[in-house]
Coordinates of C-alpha atoms and ligand atoms in Angstrom, one line a residue:
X173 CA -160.2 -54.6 121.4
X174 CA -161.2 -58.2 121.7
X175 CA -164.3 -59.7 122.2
X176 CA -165.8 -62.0 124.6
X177 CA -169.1 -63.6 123.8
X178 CA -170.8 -65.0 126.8
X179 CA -173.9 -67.7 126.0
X180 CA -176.3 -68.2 128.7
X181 CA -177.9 -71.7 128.0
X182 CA -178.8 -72.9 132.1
X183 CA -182.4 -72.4 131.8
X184 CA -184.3 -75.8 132.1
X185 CA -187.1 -74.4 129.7
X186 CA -190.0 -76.2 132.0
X187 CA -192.1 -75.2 130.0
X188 CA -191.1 -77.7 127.1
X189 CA -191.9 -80.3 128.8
X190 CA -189.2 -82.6 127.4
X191 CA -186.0 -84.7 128.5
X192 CA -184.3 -82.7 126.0
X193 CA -182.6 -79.4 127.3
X194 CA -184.1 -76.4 126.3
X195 CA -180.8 -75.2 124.2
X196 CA -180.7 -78.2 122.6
X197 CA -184.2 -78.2 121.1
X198 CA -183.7 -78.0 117.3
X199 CA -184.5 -75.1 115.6
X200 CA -184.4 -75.9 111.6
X201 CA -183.0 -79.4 112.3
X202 CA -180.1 -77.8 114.5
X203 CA -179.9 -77.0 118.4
X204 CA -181.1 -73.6 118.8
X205 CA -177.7 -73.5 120.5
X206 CA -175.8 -73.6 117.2
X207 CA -177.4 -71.1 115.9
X208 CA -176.5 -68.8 118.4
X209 CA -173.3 -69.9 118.5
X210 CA -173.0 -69.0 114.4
X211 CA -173.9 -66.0 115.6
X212 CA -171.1 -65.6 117.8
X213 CA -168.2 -66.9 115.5
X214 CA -169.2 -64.7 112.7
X215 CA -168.1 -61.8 114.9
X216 CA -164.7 -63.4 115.1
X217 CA -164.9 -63.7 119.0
X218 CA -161.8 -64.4 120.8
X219 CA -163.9 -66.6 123.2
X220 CA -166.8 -68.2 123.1
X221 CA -168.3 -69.0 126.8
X222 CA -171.0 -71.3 127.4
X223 CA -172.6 -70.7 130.8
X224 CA -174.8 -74.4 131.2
X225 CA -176.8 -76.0 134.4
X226 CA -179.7 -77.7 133.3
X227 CA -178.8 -80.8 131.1
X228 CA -174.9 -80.0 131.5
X229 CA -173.8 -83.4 130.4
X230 CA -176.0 -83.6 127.5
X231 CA -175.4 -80.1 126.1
X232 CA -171.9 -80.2 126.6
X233 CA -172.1 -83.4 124.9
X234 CA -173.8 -82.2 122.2
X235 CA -170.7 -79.4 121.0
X236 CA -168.0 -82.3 121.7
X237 CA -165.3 -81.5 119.7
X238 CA -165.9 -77.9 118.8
X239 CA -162.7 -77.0 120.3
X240 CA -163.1 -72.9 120.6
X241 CA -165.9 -73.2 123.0
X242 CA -165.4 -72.6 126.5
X243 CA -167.7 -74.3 129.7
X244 CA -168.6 -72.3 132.6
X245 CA -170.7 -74.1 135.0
X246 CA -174.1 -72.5 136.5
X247 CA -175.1 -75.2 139.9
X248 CA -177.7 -73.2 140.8
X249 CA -179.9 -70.6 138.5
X250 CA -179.7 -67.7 140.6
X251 CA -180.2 -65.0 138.1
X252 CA -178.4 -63.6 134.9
X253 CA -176.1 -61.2 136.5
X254 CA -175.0 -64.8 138.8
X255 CA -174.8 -66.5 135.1
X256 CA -172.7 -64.1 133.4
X257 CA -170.7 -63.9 137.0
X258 CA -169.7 -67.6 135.9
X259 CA -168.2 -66.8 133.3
X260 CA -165.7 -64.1 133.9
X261 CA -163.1 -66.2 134.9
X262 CA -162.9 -68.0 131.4
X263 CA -163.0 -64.3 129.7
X264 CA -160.1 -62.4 129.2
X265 CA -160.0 -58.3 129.5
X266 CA -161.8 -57.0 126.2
X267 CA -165.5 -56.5 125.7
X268 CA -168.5 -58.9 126.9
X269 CA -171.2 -59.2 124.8
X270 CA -173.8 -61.4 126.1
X271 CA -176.1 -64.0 124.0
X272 CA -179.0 -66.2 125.1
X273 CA -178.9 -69.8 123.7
X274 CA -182.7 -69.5 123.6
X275 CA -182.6 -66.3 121.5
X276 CA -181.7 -68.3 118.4
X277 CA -182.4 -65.8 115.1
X278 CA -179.9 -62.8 116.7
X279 CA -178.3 -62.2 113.5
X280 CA -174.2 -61.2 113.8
X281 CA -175.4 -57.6 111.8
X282 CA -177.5 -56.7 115.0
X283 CA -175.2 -57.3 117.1
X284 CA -172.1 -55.4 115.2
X285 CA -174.4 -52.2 115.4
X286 CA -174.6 -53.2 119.4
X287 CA -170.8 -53.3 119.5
X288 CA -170.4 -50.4 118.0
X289 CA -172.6 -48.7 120.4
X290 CA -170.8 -49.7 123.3
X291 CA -167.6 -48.9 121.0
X292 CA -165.3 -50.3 123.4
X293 CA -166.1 -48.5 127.2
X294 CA -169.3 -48.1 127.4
X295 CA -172.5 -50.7 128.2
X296 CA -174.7 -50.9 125.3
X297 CA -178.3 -52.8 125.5
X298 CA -180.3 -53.6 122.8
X299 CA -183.9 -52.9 122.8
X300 CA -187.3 -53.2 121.2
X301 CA -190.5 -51.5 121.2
X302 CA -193.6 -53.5 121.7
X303 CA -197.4 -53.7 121.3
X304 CA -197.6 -55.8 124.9
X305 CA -194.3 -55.5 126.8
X306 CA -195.9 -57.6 129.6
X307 CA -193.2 -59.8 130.9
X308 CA -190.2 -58.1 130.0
X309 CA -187.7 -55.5 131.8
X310 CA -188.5 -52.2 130.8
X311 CA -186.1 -49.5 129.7
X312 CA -186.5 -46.5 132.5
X313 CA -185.2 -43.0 130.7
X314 CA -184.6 -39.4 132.0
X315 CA -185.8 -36.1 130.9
X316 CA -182.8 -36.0 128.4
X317 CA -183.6 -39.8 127.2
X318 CA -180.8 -41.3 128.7
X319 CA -181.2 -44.5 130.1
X320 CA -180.8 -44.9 133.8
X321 CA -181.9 -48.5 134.6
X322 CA -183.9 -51.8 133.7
X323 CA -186.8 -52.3 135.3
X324 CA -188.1 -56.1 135.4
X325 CA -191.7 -56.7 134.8
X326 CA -192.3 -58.3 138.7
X327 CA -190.6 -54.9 140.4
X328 CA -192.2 -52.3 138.0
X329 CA -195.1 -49.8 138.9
X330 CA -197.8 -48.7 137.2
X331 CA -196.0 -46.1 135.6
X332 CA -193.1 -48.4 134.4
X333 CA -195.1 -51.0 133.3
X334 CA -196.5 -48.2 130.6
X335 CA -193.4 -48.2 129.1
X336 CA -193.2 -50.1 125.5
X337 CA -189.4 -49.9 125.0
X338 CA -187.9 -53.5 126.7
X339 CA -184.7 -54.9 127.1
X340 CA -184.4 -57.7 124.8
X341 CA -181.4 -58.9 126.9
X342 CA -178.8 -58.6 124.6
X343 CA -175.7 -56.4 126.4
X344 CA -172.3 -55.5 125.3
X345 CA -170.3 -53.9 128.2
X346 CA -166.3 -54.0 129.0
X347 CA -165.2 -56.9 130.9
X348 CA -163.4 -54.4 133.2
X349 CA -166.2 -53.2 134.3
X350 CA -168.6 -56.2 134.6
X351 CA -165.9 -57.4 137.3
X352 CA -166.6 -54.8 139.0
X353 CA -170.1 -54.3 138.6
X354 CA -171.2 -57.9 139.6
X355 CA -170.1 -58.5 142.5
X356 CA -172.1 -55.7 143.9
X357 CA -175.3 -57.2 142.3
X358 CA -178.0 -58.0 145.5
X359 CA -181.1 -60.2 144.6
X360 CA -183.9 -58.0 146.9
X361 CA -186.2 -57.7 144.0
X362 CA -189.7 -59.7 143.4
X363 CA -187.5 -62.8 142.0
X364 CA -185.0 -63.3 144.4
X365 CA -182.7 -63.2 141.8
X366 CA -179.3 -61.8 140.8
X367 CA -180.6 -59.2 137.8
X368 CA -178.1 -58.7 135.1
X369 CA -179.9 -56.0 133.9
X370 CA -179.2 -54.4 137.8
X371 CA -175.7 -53.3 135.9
X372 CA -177.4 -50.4 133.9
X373 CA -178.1 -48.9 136.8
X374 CA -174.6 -49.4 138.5
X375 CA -172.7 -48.2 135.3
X376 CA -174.8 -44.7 135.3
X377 CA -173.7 -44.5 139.3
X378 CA -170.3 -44.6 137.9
X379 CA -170.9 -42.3 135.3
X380 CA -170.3 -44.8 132.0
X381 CA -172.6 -44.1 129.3
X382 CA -175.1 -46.3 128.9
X383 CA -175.8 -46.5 125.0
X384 CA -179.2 -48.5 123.7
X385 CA -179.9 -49.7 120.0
X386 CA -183.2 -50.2 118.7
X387 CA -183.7 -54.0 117.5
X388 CA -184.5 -53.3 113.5
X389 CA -185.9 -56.6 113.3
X390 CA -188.9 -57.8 116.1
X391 CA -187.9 -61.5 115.8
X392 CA -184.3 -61.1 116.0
X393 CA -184.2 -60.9 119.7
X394 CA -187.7 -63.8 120.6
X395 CA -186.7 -66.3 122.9
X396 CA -188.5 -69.3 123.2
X397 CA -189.8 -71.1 125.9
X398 CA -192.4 -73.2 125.1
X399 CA -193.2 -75.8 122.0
X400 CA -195.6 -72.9 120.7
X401 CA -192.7 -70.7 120.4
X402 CA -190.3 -72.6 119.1
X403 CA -192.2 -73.2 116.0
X404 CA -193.2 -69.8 115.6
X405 CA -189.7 -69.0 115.5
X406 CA -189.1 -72.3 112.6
X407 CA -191.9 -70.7 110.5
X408 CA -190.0 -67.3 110.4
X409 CA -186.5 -68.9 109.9
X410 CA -188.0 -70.7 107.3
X411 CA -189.5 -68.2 105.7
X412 CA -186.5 -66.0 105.5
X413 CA -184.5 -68.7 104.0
X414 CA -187.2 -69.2 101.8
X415 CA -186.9 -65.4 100.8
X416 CA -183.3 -65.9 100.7
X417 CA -183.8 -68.7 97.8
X418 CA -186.5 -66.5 96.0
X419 CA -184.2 -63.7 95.4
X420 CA -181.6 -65.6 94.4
X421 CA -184.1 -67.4 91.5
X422 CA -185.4 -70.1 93.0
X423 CA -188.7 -71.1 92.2
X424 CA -190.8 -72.2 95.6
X425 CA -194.3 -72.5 94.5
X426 CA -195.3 -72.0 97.7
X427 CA -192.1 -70.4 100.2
X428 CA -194.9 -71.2 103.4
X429 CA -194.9 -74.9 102.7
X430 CA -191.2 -75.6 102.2
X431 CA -188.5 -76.8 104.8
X432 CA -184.7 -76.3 104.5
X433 CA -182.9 -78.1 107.2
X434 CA -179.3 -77.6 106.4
X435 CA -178.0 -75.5 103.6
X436 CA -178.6 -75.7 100.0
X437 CA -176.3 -74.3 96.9
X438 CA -178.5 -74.4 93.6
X439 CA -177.9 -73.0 90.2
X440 CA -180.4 -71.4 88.2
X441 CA -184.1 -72.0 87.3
X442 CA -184.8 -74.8 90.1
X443 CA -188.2 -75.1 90.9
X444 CA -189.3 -76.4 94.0
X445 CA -193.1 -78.0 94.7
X446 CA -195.0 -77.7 98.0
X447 CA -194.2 -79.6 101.2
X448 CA -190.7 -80.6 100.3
X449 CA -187.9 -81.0 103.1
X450 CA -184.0 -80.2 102.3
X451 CA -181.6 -81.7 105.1
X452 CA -178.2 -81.8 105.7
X453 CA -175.8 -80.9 102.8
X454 CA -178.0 -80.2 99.3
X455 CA -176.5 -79.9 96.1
X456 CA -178.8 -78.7 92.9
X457 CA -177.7 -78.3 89.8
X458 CA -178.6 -75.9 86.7
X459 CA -182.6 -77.0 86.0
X460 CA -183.5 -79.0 88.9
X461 CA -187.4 -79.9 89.5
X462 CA -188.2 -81.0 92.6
X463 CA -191.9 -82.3 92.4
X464 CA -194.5 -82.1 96.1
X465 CA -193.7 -84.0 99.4
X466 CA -190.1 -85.1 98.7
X467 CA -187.8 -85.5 101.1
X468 CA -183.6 -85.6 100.3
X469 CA -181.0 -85.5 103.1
X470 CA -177.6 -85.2 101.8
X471 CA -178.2 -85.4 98.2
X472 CA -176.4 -84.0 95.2
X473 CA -178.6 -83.7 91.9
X474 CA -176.6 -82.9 88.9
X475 CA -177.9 -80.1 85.7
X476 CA -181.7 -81.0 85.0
X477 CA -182.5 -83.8 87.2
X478 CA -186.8 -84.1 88.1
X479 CA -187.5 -85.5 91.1
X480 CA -191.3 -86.8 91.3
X481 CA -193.9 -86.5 94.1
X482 CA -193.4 -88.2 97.3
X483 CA -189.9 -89.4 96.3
X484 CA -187.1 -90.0 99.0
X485 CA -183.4 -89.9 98.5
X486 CA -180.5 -90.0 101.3
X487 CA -177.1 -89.5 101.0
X488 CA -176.8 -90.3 97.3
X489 CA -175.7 -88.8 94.3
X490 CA -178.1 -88.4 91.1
X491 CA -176.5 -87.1 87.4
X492 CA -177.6 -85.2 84.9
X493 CA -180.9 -85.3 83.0
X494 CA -182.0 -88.2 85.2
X495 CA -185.4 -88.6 86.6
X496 CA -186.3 -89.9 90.0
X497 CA -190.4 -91.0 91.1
X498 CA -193.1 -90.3 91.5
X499 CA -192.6 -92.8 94.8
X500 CA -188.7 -93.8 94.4
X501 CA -186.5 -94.3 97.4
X502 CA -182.9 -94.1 97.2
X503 CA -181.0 -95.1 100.5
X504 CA -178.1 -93.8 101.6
X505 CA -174.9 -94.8 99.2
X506 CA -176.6 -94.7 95.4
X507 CA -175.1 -93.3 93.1
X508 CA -176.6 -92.8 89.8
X509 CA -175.0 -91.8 86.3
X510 CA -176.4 -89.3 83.9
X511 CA -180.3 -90.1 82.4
X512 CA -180.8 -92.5 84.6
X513 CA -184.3 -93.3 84.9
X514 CA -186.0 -94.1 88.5
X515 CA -189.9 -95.2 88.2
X516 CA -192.4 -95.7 91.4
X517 CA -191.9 -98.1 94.0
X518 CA -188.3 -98.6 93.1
X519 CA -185.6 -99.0 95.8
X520 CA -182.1 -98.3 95.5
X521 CA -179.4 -98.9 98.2
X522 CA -175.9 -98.7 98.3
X523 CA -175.8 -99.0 94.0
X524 CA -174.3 -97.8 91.3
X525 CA -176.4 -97.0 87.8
X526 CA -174.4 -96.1 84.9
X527 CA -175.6 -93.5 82.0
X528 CA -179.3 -94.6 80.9
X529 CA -179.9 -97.4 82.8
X530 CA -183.7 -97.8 83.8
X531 CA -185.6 -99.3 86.7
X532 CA -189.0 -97.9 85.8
X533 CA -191.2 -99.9 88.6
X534 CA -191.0 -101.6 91.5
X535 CA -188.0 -103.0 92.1
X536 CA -185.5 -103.2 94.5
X537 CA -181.3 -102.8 93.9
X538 CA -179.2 -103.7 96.6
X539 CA -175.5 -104.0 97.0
X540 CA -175.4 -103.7 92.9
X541 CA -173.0 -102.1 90.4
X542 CA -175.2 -102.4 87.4
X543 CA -173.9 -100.7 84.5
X544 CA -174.8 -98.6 81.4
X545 CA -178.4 -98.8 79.6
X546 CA -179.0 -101.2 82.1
X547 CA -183.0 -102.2 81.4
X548 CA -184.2 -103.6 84.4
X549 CA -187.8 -104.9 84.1
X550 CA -190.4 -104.6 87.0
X551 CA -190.8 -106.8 89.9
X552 CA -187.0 -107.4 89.5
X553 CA -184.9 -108.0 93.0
X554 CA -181.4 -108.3 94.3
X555 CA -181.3 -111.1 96.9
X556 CA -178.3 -109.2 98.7
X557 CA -178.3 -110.8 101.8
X558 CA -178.5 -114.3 103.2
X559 CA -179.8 -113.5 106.7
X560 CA -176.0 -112.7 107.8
X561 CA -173.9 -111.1 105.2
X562 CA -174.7 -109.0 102.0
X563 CA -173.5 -109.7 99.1
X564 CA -173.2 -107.4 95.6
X565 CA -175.0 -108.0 92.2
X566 CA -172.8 -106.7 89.0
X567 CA -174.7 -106.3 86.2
X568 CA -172.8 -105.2 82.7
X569 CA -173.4 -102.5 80.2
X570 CA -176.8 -103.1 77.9
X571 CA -178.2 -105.4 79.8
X572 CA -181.6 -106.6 80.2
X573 CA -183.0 -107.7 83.7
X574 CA -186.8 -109.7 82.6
X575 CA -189.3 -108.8 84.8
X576 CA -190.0 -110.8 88.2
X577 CA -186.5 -111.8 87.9
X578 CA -184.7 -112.4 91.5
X579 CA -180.6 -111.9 91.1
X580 CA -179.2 -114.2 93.9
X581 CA -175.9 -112.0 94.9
X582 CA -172.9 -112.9 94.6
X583 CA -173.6 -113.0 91.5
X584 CA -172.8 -111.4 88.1
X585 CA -174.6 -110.9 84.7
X586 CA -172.7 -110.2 81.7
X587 CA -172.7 -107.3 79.5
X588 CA -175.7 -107.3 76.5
X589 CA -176.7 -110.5 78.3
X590 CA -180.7 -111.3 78.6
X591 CA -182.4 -112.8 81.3
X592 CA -185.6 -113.9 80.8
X593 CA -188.4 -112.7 83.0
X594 CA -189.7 -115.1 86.0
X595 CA -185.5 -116.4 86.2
X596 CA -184.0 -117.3 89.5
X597 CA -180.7 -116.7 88.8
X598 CA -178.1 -118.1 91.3
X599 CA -175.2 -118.5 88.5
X600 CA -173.3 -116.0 86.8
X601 CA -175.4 -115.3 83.4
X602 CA -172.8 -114.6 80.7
X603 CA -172.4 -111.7 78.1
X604 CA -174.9 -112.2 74.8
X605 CA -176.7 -115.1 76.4
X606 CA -180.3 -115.4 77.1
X607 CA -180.6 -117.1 80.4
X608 CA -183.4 -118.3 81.7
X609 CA -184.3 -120.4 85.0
X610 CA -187.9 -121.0 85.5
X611 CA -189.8 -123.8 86.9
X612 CA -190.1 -126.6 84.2
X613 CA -193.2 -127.1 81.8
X614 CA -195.8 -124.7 81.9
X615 CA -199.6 -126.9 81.9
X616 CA -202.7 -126.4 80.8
X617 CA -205.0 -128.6 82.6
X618 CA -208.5 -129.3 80.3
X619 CA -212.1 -129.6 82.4
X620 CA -210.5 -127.4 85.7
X621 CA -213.7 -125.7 87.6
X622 CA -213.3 -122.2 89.1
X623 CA -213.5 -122.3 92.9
X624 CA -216.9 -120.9 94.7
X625 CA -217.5 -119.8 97.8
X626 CA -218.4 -122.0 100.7
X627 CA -221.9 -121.1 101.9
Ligands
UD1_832 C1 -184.6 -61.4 131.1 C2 -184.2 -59.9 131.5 C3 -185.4 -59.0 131.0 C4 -185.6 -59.2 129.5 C5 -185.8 -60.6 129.1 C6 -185.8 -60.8 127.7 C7 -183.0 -60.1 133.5 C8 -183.0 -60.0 135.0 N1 -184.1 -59.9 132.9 O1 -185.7 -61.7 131.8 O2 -185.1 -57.7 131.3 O3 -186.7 -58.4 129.1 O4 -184.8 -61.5 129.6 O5 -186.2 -62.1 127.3 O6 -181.9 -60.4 133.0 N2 -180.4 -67.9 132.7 C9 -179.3 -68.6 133.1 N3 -179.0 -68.7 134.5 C10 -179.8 -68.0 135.4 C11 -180.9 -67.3 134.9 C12 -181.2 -67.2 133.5 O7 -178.5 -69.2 132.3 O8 -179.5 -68.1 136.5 C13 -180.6 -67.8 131.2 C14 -182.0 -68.5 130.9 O9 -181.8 -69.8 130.6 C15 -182.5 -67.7 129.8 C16 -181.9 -66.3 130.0 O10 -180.8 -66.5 130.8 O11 -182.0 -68.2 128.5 C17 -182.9 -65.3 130.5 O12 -183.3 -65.8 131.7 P1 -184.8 -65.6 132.2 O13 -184.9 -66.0 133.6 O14 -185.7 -66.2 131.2 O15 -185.0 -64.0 132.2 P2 -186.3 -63.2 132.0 O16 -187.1 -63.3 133.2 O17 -187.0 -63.6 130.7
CA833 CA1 -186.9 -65.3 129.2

C-alpha cells in the first residue's frame, strides 16, 4: 500500500520571537524542516505534503528545487484536523502518516513500528508516558485498554488530566478514511479549533481499531516552540551524533563540547579536542587530530593531518601528514599538497601549496600557485589585488620567499630562486637567482640622541 506523509509546518512559533519561521529555524545548522523531511523520504513515501501558512513564501522558498515535495496551503490555522484537511487533495488513496515540521528528531525506525501498527486499515497514534503531561492530549482508554479517544489538555477533567500516557501527535491512518472522518470534525472544544486528534474518537464510532505504540525514545517525539527548546533539542542531536562517532572510534575528548553541522566520514583513530565545529561536507582521513576551538566547513583532510587550536579552514583541501595552526586560516579555495606546513597567523586564500612547502608564521597567500618545498619566510605577502582586480602569484618548486617580502601579483618567481627578505618584488624573479629589491644604503648615523618624552 502506498504511503502518504503529510507535514504540518503552519504554526507561526510566536513564541520564537523571530522573522524567521518556526520550521525553518535551524536545528544542527539545517531547518528543523529538513530533518523531518529525511525522516519522511527514508520511508520511501510516495508523497511528501507540506501543509504551510505562516512564512509561506519564505519556507517554500527555502525547499526550491526539491522536486518530490508537494504545497498545500493552510490561510488560516484553524486546527490540525483543518491542516491535514488541506492536504487530502494532493494525497492519493494509500495510508497518511502525519509529521510535525516542529517535531524534528522523529526517527524513520519509530515511525515504521507506527506503520506497522496501523498495518494498512487501521489508525495508529503514537504515544508517550510522562512525568508532567500538562499541556498535551491525553490518551482516554476502556476497561479492556482500548483506546477510545484524545482528550486535549484545555477540555480534560480532573480525572483525564491524571492520565500520563499523551499523544505525541504522530498518526498513521488510511487516507480512505481521513476523507471521511474530517469533514465531520466540529471545533466546540476550549480552543475553537478543528482537533485532529477528534478522529480517534470517530474511527472507534465506526468500529476501526485504533492501535497505539509506545514512543521508545522520549525525545523522539519533543516539539519545539520556543529558543529554550530548540537548543535542548541541538544538545541531544548533538550528543547522539557524538555517540554515533564514539562507537565508530572516534576520539571526542569531550562528546558535550563538540558540534557537527553537516556530516562527517572519518577513518580510524581521529581524535577530536573540545569546542570544535564540523559544517557542511567533512572529510577525515586515517589519523587526523583536530586540536580545541577549530572550526572547518567543507574541508577534506587527507591520512594524519593535525590541525592546531583555534585554526579555521573553509572549503579547502589539506594532504597527508600536513599540519595546519595553532591560529591558521585557510579561506575557501586552498588547496594544500602532502606535509605541508601551516604556522600561526598565516592566511591562505584561493592557493595552491605543493608537497612540503612551508609558511610557518604570519603571512598571507592570495591568488598563488606556489609550488613544492616552497620556504616562505614570515611577514611575507601576496599583493593580489590592485583595488579592482586580483591577480595570481606563481612561485616554483624549492623556492625561498625572505621574510617581510611583498610579491606584487602578476608576478612569478622561478624555481630554486631566492629572494631576499625586505624585497619588493614587482618583476618576475628568475630560477637560481637571488633577488633582491630594497631601499638603497643602509646608514648608521654617529652622535643620534634617543627621543624623551615631552613633559
Ligand atoms: C497537538 C495535539 C495534542 C498533542 C500535541 C503534541 C491536536 C488537537 N492536539 O496539540 O494532542 O499532545 O500536539 O505536541 O492535534 N498546526 C498547523 N495548522 C493548524 C494548527 C496546527 O499547521 O491549524 C501545526 C502547528 O504548527 C504545530 C502542530 O500542527 O506544528 C501542532 O499544533 P499545536 O497547535 O501546537 O497543537 P498542540 O496544542 O500542541
Ligand atoms: Ca505543540
Amino acid at each position: 500500500m502506498s504511503l502518504d506523509v503529510i507535514i504540518l509546518a503552519a504554526g507561526q512559533g510566536k513564541r520564537m520571537n523571530s522573522k524567521l519561521p518556526k520550521v525553518l529555524q535551524p536545528l544542527a545548522g539545517r531547518p528543523m524542516l529538513a530533518h523531518v523531511l529525511d525522516a519522511g523520504r527514508a520511508l520511501a513515501a510516495e508523497r511528501l505534503v507540506v501543509v504551510y501558512g505562516h512564512g509561506g513564501d519564505q519556507v517554500r522558498a527555502a525547499f526550491d528545487g526539491q522536486q518530490d515535495l508537494r504545497w498545500a496551503h493552510q490561510a488560516e490555522q484553524l486546527g490540525t484536523g483543518h491542516a491535514v484537511a488541506q492536504a487530502l487533495p494532493e494525497c492519493g488513496e494509500g495510508m497518511a502518516l502525519i509529521l510535525y515540521g516542529d517535531c524534528p528528531l522523529i526517527g524513520a525506525a519509530t515511525l515504521r513500528r507506527l506503520l506497522e501498527a496501523a498495518g494498512g486499515e487501521r489508525l495508529a497514534v503514537l504515544t508517550a508516558q510522562m512525568d508532567d503531561p500538562t499541556g498535551y492530549g491525553r490518551i482516554v482508554r476502556d476497561e479492556a485498554g482500548r483506546v477510545v479517544r484524545i482528550v486535549e489538555q484545555k477540555d480534560a477533567d480532573a480525572a483525564q488530566k491524571a492520565i500520563r500516557e499523551i499523544n505525541t501527535g504522530f498518526i498513521a491512518a488510511p487516507l480512505a478514511r481521513l476523507r471521511q472522518w474530517l469533514p465531520q470534525l466540529r471545533n466546540a472544544n476550549a480552543q475553537g479549533e478543528y482537533y485532529l486528534t477528534d478522529v480517534i474518537a470517530l474511527a472507534v464510532a465506526d468500529g476501526v481499531e485504533v492501535a497505539s505504540v509506545l514512543s521508545a525514545d522520549a525525545w523522539e517525539p519533543a516539539g519545539v516552540n520556543d529558543k529554550r527548546q530548540l537548543a535542548e533539542l541541538e544538545r541531544v542531536y548533538q550528543r547522539r551524533q557524538a555517540d554515533a562517532l564514539l562507537a565508530a572510534g572516534v576520539t571526542l575528548i569531550d562528546p558535550a563540547r563538540f558540534d557537527l553541522r553537516g556530516r562527517v566520514s572519518h577513518g580510524q583513530d581521529v581524535e577530536i579536542d573540545v569546542n570544535v565545529i564540523l559544517e557542511g561536507e567533512i572529510r577525515l582521513g586515517h589519523g587526523v587530530k583536530i586540536g580545541p576551538n577549530v572550526y572547518l566547513r567543507n574541508v577534506t583532510l587527507g591520512d594524519g593531518v593535525v590541525v592546531k587550536a583555534n585554526t579555521v579552514i573553509e572549503d579547502s583541501t589539506v594532504g597527508a601528514g600536513s599540519d595546519l595552526g595553532p591560529f591558521a586560516r585557510l579561506r575557501p579555495d586552498s588547496v594544500l599538497g602532502e606535509r605541508v606546513h601551516v604556522g600561526n597567523f598565516v592566511e591562505i586564500k584561493k592557493s595552491r601549496l605543493g608537497d612540503g612547502t612551508k609558511a610557518g608564521h604570519l603571512a598571507y597567500l592570495g591568488d598563488a600557485v606556489i609550488g613544492e618545498r616552497v620556504n616562505v619566510s614570515a611577514g611575507v605577502i601576496t599583493c593580489n589585488y590592485d583595488g579592482a582586480n586580483k591577480f595570481v602569484t606563481t612561485i616554483g618548486d624549492d623556492a625561498f620567499i625572505g621574510t617581510d617580502s611583498q610579491l606584487v601579483a602578476p608576478v612569478t618567481i622561478g624555481a630554486r630562486a631566492y629572494v631576499a627578505a625586505g624585497s619588493t618584488i614587482t618583476l618576475d624573479a628568475p630560477e637560481d637567482a637571488l633577488t633582491i629589491c630594497r631601499a638603497r644604503g643602509q646608514k648608521s648615523i654617529d652622535g643620534w640622541k634617543k627621543p624623551v618624552k615631552n613633559k
